[in-house]
Amino acid sequence: MPLPQGGGATGDQQPVADTNTGAPPAPGTSDTGVVAARAKQDLAKYVNTLRGSHSNAYIYDGYSRGNTFPATAVPFGFTMWSPVNRIDPDDQSSGWSNTKPYDGYMGNDFFYTFFEDENDTKPLDRIFAFAAVHEASPWMGNRQSVQFMPVTSIDGAGKPMLDKASRGEKFSHRNEVAHAHYYSVSFDNGTRTEITPTDHAAYFRFTAAANQPTLAVVFDVFKGVSGSLGVDAGNGVVSGYTDQGSPRMYFYAVADVPVKASGADSFPTWLRFDTSTGQQSVGLKVGTSFISVEQAKANLAQEIGSKSFDDVLAAAKDAWNDKLNTIQVEGATEDQKTILYSNMYRAFLYPNSAWENVNGTPSYLNPYVSPMTVRTGKLWVNNGFWDTYRTTWPLYTLLLPQQTGEMLDGFVNGYKDGGWTTRWASPGYADMMVGTNSDIILADAYMKGVRNFDFNAAYDSMLKNASVYSPDSDRGRKGMEKTLFYGYSTVYDESVSWSLEGYLNDFGVSQMAKALGMADDAAYFANSATGYANIFDGTSTGTWAGGWFRQKSTGGAFGGGAPNPMAWYYGYTEGNAWTYAFATPQDGRGLANLYGGRAALKAKLDAFFTTKPGLGYDGTDPNGSHTGIKPEIKSAYDVDALAGVGQYQHSNQPVHHTIYMYSHAGSPSSGQKYLRDVMDKLYFSGFDKDGNPTGDGYMGDEDNGEMSAWYVLSAMGFYPASTGRPEYTIGAPYFPKMSVLVRNAKGEPRAITITAPGVSSTNRYVQGLKLNGASITRTYLTHAELVEGATLEFQMGPNPSSWGTGEDDAPSSLTQGTGKPSPLQSLLPTSAFATTASNATGLKNLNDRTSLTEWSSGTSGAAWIQGSTATTARTVAIYTLTSSNKTGQDPAGWTLKGSNDGINWTTLDTRQGEAFAWRRQVRPFVVKTPGAYSSYRLEIAGSGAVSLSEFELLAAPLN
């Protein structure tokens, strides 16, 4: 397939003069970081919303250059607005053909792109509608939409042409103006459409050609979508609802000129206007709501009302300039500015608000309960946390901390309403992707000082994800009935990814638990965060020599999955063993030690960046056909072809931190080498050399702004490689000068000024760095250092340097020193200790490594459980109790004792007033006075019936 062309950001291009009218260069700051007067620049004009829409991944052997659509919207807005140039699958005249060998993704989901085929021979050169949409990702599907189309052609009865294929109008991408705040296109027949947005509404302006006496606006829906509407021609109103996905969307549309004629009260319908008397433009104001038609009308009145099109346009432009001006650059080419600010647009497009102002009270229709009900408060939707935790949320936390807290509180509302935080908010629960990555997002924000969200409820949601089995596949972590007791996921499909994401999210839980004073939880989940050692195969030879994270059976054996490290999928989500070879950002030092030390980690990274990818599912065919291969594999293949980065599949999220892992290997310059190539060669402005739109933008899917935010953060010269830690790993800046507006913990504005004179594709290596005038060699910055205002002065050069290579220069890690991470082991299930109890019935259920079974004490006498060994005494550091599925039978108090002769017992830990918040919850307890014992006895207080699913004793492994 054709690779992206033109518009790439070549680092050695000569900078051109800033063309922002009247805008002075980005100002400096005082040495305290306090922001000086800062003029707002017109940066919205650089946003190209067509970037990334030249994709055809919906085809079985298709291709992704972003999988975006040209959304016109306000930042984080409720409704987005887009042209539609792909329609129904049975309308062959639209150029659409279903080449998927199964029920695939129709025009409803992939509704705008440049070509219908992978080889770019079938241009999609007609627009069939303009639509209100709420699509987070085409893979999640479009929903809650309604269409509008200016029509000049008429049918045999003299009515506007209603058939989609017949009414479609030819256009050229050269005649599109596609910004976040404004979209327009002039059809080949001379009709022009303009759109400008508010949060819940939009203003359309349709302008007829000079010789066109009438103009109709057709109201329609996507194929298969039902709905109802009413026409009030006297007042120029069309209102109703559509049912595409859930919840129902209501709309209220009103024209700003008199209606000459109208259609029926059903989809599709139309309004006709007279354009023969000098009034060639027709305005249509459209409000949307998830609550009611009346609320859609109210939203329209609140946000547009009597404002003119130009008034709304100016407000939308101001809203985007407010966000975009948090970063100002000097020394950038026009192409580079387009890439930077278009990336910021994508980052600030999602998540979307899902709440409305109901009589002055924020309210939302709750998608987490059935039936849906209206509740007070704010809700945010459209986010896939597996993607976005890596970059977009850390970017929000750095640049927009107040907004971050408000949005996070909206997602926490989902937990309060439905009992779980969602993994993929589209808009409610979805069985999509791996990991409960809201955990690490919430922890990251809290650790960086964001407090304007219900962090206690947030912590509860994190704890539930990390400790409770969910019977529903669309919420919680899959396989949790066993995961905690084995120390790794036993879910065969994607088990490696579920495990690694679990360890990372447990790191987030431990961070927040420590900050909130939850000592038992902090210790247990910090230990779990090093559990990646449990699935590291460092002993195999042959194909799997060299150390890999691999699938592991319940019997403890590696294998049974991928045939080789280059094979895609099996236990790996959207990747292979190479993809996940460095997926422990919380403990880079521990990973280095597993591989054999810093030098060994560097060697593994070097191999990663130089091993050529293949095309087949087994990853070994270097010249295989693209046919039948999933877009992720093909994009990864072409990433290497463009940038020479081997197995570094920048086209997908799991590797995005890997360049920065070189700092843990004592070789940050090695990462700087690849960093510049990725930024130069894998991001595109979406224009060719003549300024024509190409739709190029990315390699692979640009998911909810994640790939864009990676660029924005990396351009600053530092990156949140270890999400959940208030720290950033230093890379290398991209521009000669950048000024970043932030706010400190008090909400006071501060600025980060980053200078790198002479930086280019040649001068890509850091030679030295000064922080606020003082030289530093460490390869990380703290969040506190940045948000109080900082000056970063980079010295750049053409050759690698020794900067940042010292033993103590690496970013923070859980593991210290040279020892390999060694998570605690559960003693009882391994038969190292034999278990007895006050009631022998169901005894084996106490350590059968599943929370789906249970043991009951019976109804008489005090309950106790004992584990004993005739061999080596062990020091238990943590023990866990898991509640059963029976309510009212949880233990509330107990004493843990230890003995070496079974006669004399020493009290090690006593608890009273304990409670389990959920069924089948694993609760950890740190032993207060640990020691080495051959027998451990849990004596449960009270005489009533007690039930438990599991009892664990956790101790350091024997050497």
PDB file of N, CA, C and O in Angstrom, residues 748-774:
ATOM      1  N   GLU A 748      -1.853  28.444  40.766  1.00  0.00           N
ATOM      2  CA  GLU A 748      -1.203  29.641  40.223  1.00  0.00           C
ATOM      3  C   GLU A 748      -0.506  29.313  38.909  1.00  0.00           C
ATOM      4  O   GLU A 748       0.135  28.270  38.784  1.00  0.00           O
ATOM      5  N   PRO A 749      -0.601  30.202  37.914  1.00  0.00           N
ATOM      6  CA  PRO A 749       0.039  29.920  36.626  1.00  0.00           C
ATOM      7  C   PRO A 749       1.559  29.990  36.728  1.00  0.00           C
ATOM      8  O   PRO A 749       2.119  30.877  37.385  1.00  0.00           O
ATOM      9  N   ARG A 750       2.185  29.044  36.104  1.00  0.00           N
ATOM     10  CA  ARG A 750       3.642  28.989  36.020  1.00  0.00           C
ATOM     11  C   ARG A 750       4.013  28.581  34.603  1.00  0.00           C
ATOM     12  O   ARG A 750       3.185  28.106  33.840  1.00  0.00           O
ATOM     13  N   ALA A 751       5.262  28.763  34.255  1.00  0.00           N
ATOM     14  CA  ALA A 751       5.709  28.406  32.913  1.00  0.00           C
ATOM     15  C   ALA A 751       6.968  27.553  32.980  1.00  0.00           C
ATOM     16  O   ALA A 751       7.844  27.769  33.822  1.00  0.00           O
ATOM     17  N   ILE A 752       7.020  26.576  32.101  1.00  0.00           N
ATOM     18  CA  ILE A 752       8.229  25.797  31.878  1.00  0.00           C
ATOM     19  C   ILE A 752       8.828  26.302  30.570  1.00  0.00           C
ATOM     20  O   ILE A 752       8.172  26.258  29.526  1.00  0.00           O
ATOM     21  N   THR A 753      10.031  26.803  30.624  1.00  0.00           N
ATOM     22  CA  THR A 753      10.714  27.269  29.423  1.00  0.00           C
ATOM     23  C   THR A 753      11.800  26.274  29.062  1.00  0.00           C
ATOM     24  O   THR A 753      12.686  25.990  29.870  1.00  0.00           O
ATOM     25  N   ILE A 754      11.696  25.747  27.865  1.00  0.00           N
ATOM     26  CA  ILE A 754      12.619  24.710  27.400  1.00  0.00           C
ATOM     27  C   ILE A 754      13.385  25.271  26.210  1.00  0.00           C
ATOM     28  O   ILE A 754      12.778  25.655  25.203  1.00  0.00           O
ATOM     29  N   THR A 755      14.696  25.341  26.315  1.00  0.00           N
ATOM     30  CA  THR A 755      15.516  25.814  25.210  1.00  0.00           C
ATOM     31  C   THR A 755      16.502  24.739  24.800  1.00  0.00           C
ATOM     32  O   THR A 755      17.048  24.012  25.630  1.00  0.00           O
ATOM     33  N   ALA A 756      16.694  24.649  23.500  1.00  0.00           N
ATOM     34  CA  ALA A 756      17.646  23.684  22.940  1.00  0.00           C
ATOM     35  C   ALA A 756      18.225  24.277  21.661  1.00  0.00           C
ATOM     36  O   ALA A 756      17.887  23.851  20.554  1.00  0.00           O
ATOM     37  N   PRO A 757      19.093  25.275  21.775  1.00  0.00           N
ATOM     38  CA  PRO A 757      19.631  25.934  20.584  1.00  0.00           C
ATOM     39  C   PRO A 757      20.302  24.922  19.646  1.00  0.00           C
ATOM     40  O   PRO A 757      21.088  24.085  20.079  1.00  0.00           O
ATOM     41  N   GLY A 758      19.949  25.012  18.374  1.00  0.00           N
ATOM     42  CA  GLY A 758      20.590  24.166  17.380  1.00  0.00           C
ATOM     43  C   GLY A 758      20.044  22.764  17.292  1.00  0.00           C
ATOM     44  O   GLY A 758      20.554  21.952  16.509  1.00  0.00           O
ATOM     45  N   VAL A 759      19.018  22.436  18.076  1.00  0.00           N
ATOM     46  CA  VAL A 759      18.480  21.075  18.019  1.00  0.00           C
ATOM     47  C   VAL A 759      17.958  20.788  16.617  1.00  0.00           C
ATOM     48  O   VAL A 759      17.354  21.635  15.966  1.00  0.00           O
ATOM     49  N   SER A 760      18.207  19.588  16.140  1.00  0.00           N
ATOM     50  CA  SER A 760      17.788  19.198  14.799  1.00  0.00           C
ATOM     51  C   SER A 760      17.905  17.689  14.680  1.00  0.00           C
ATOM     52  O   SER A 760      18.299  17.003  15.638  1.00  0.00           O
ATOM     53  N   SER A 761      17.615  17.183  13.495  1.00  0.00           N
ATOM     54  CA  SER A 761      17.793  15.752  13.280  1.00  0.00           C
ATOM     55  C   SER A 761      19.246  15.353  13.399  1.00  0.00           C
ATOM     56  O   SER A 761      19.557  14.211  13.750  1.00  0.00           O
ATOM     57  N   THR A 762      20.145  16.275  13.109  1.00  0.00           N
ATOM     58  CA  THR A 762      21.580  16.006  13.294  1.00  0.00           C
ATOM     59  C   THR A 762      21.971  16.174  14.755  1.00  0.00           C
ATOM     60  O   THR A 762      22.578  15.281  15.366  1.00  0.00           O
ATOM     61  N   ASN A 763      21.615  17.301  15.319  1.00  0.00           N
ATOM     62  CA  ASN A 763      21.952  17.585  16.715  1.00  0.00           C
ATOM     63  C   ASN A 763      20.848  17.071  17.635  1.00  0.00           C
ATOM     64  O   ASN A 763      20.111  17.829  18.245  1.00  0.00           O
ATOM     65  N   ARG A 764      20.761  15.758  17.714  1.00  0.00           N
ATOM     66  CA  ARG A 764      19.673  15.121  18.453  1.00  0.00           C
ATOM     67  C   ARG A 764      20.074  14.626  19.829  1.00  0.00           C
ATOM     68  O   ARG A 764      19.228  14.179  20.596  1.00  0.00           O
ATOM     69  N   TYR A 765      21.348  14.680  20.156  1.00  0.00           N
ATOM     70  CA  TYR A 765      21.846  14.061  21.386  1.00  0.00           C
ATOM     71  C   TYR A 765      22.073  15.108  22.475  1.00  0.00           C
ATOM     72  O   TYR A 765      22.677  16.158  22.248  1.00  0.00           O
ATOM     73  N   VAL A 766      21.603  14.812  23.670  1.00  0.00           N
ATOM     74  CA  VAL A 766      21.794  15.703  24.814  1.00  0.00           C
ATOM     75  C   VAL A 766      23.246  15.623  25.274  1.00  0.00           C
ATOM     76  O   VAL A 766      23.757  14.536  25.572  1.00  0.00           O
ATOM     77  N   GLN A 767      23.891  16.786  25.351  1.00  0.00           N
ATOM     78  CA  GLN A 767      25.272  16.872  25.841  1.00  0.00           C
ATOM     79  C   GLN A 767      25.312  17.327  27.296  1.00  0.00           C
ATOM     80  O   GLN A 767      26.259  17.024  28.031  1.00  0.00           O
ATOM     81  N   GLY A 768      24.284  18.051  27.690  1.00  0.00           N
ATOM     82  CA  GLY A 768      24.193  18.545  29.055  1.00  0.00           C
ATOM     83  C   GLY A 768      22.846  19.198  29.278  1.00  0.00           C
ATOM     84  O   GLY A 768      22.125  19.523  28.332  1.00  0.00           O
ATOM     85  N   LEU A 769      22.484  19.394  30.539  1.00  0.00           N
ATOM     86  CA  LEU A 769      21.189  19.975  30.882  1.00  0.00           C
ATOM     87  C   LEU A 769      21.315  20.774  32.162  1.00  0.00           C
ATOM     88  O   LEU A 769      21.926  20.325  33.143  1.00  0.00           O
ATOM     89  N   LYS A 770      20.722  21.966  32.120  1.00  0.00           N
ATOM     90  CA  LYS A 770      20.619  22.791  33.324  1.00  0.00           C
ATOM     91  C   LYS A 770      19.149  22.935  33.704  1.00  0.00           C
ATOM     92  O   LYS A 770      18.300  23.234  32.857  1.00  0.00           O
ATOM     93  N   LEU A 771      18.871  22.701  34.957  1.00  0.00           N
ATOM     94  CA  LEU A 771      17.546  22.918  35.525  1.00  0.00           C
ATOM     95  C   LEU A 771      17.620  24.150  36.408  1.00  0.00           C
ATOM     96  O   LEU A 771      18.340  24.155  37.416  1.00  0.00           O
ATOM     97  N   ASN A 772      16.925  25.206  36.019  1.00  0.00           N
ATOM     98  CA  ASN A 772      16.943  26.472  36.756  1.00  0.00           C
ATOM     99  C   ASN A 772      18.373  26.951  36.992  1.00  0.00           C
ATOM    100  O   ASN A 772      18.720  27.429  38.073  1.00  0.00           O
ATOM    101  N   GLY A 773      19.205  26.779  35.980  1.00  0.00           N
ATOM    102  CA  GLY A 773      20.574  27.285  36.014  1.00  0.00           C
ATOM    103  C   GLY A 773      21.606  26.344  36.583  1.00  0.00           C
ATOM    104  O   GLY A 773      22.800  26.607  36.489  1.00  0.00           O
ATOM    105  N   ALA A 774      21.180  25.231  37.167  1.00  0.00           N
ATOM    106  CA  ALA A 774      22.111  24.279  37.777  1.00  0.00           C
ATOM    107  C   ALA A 774      22.204  23.031  36.912  1.00  0.00           C
ATOM    108  O   ALA A 774      21.183  22.450  36.511  1.00  0.00           O
TER     109      ALA A 774
END
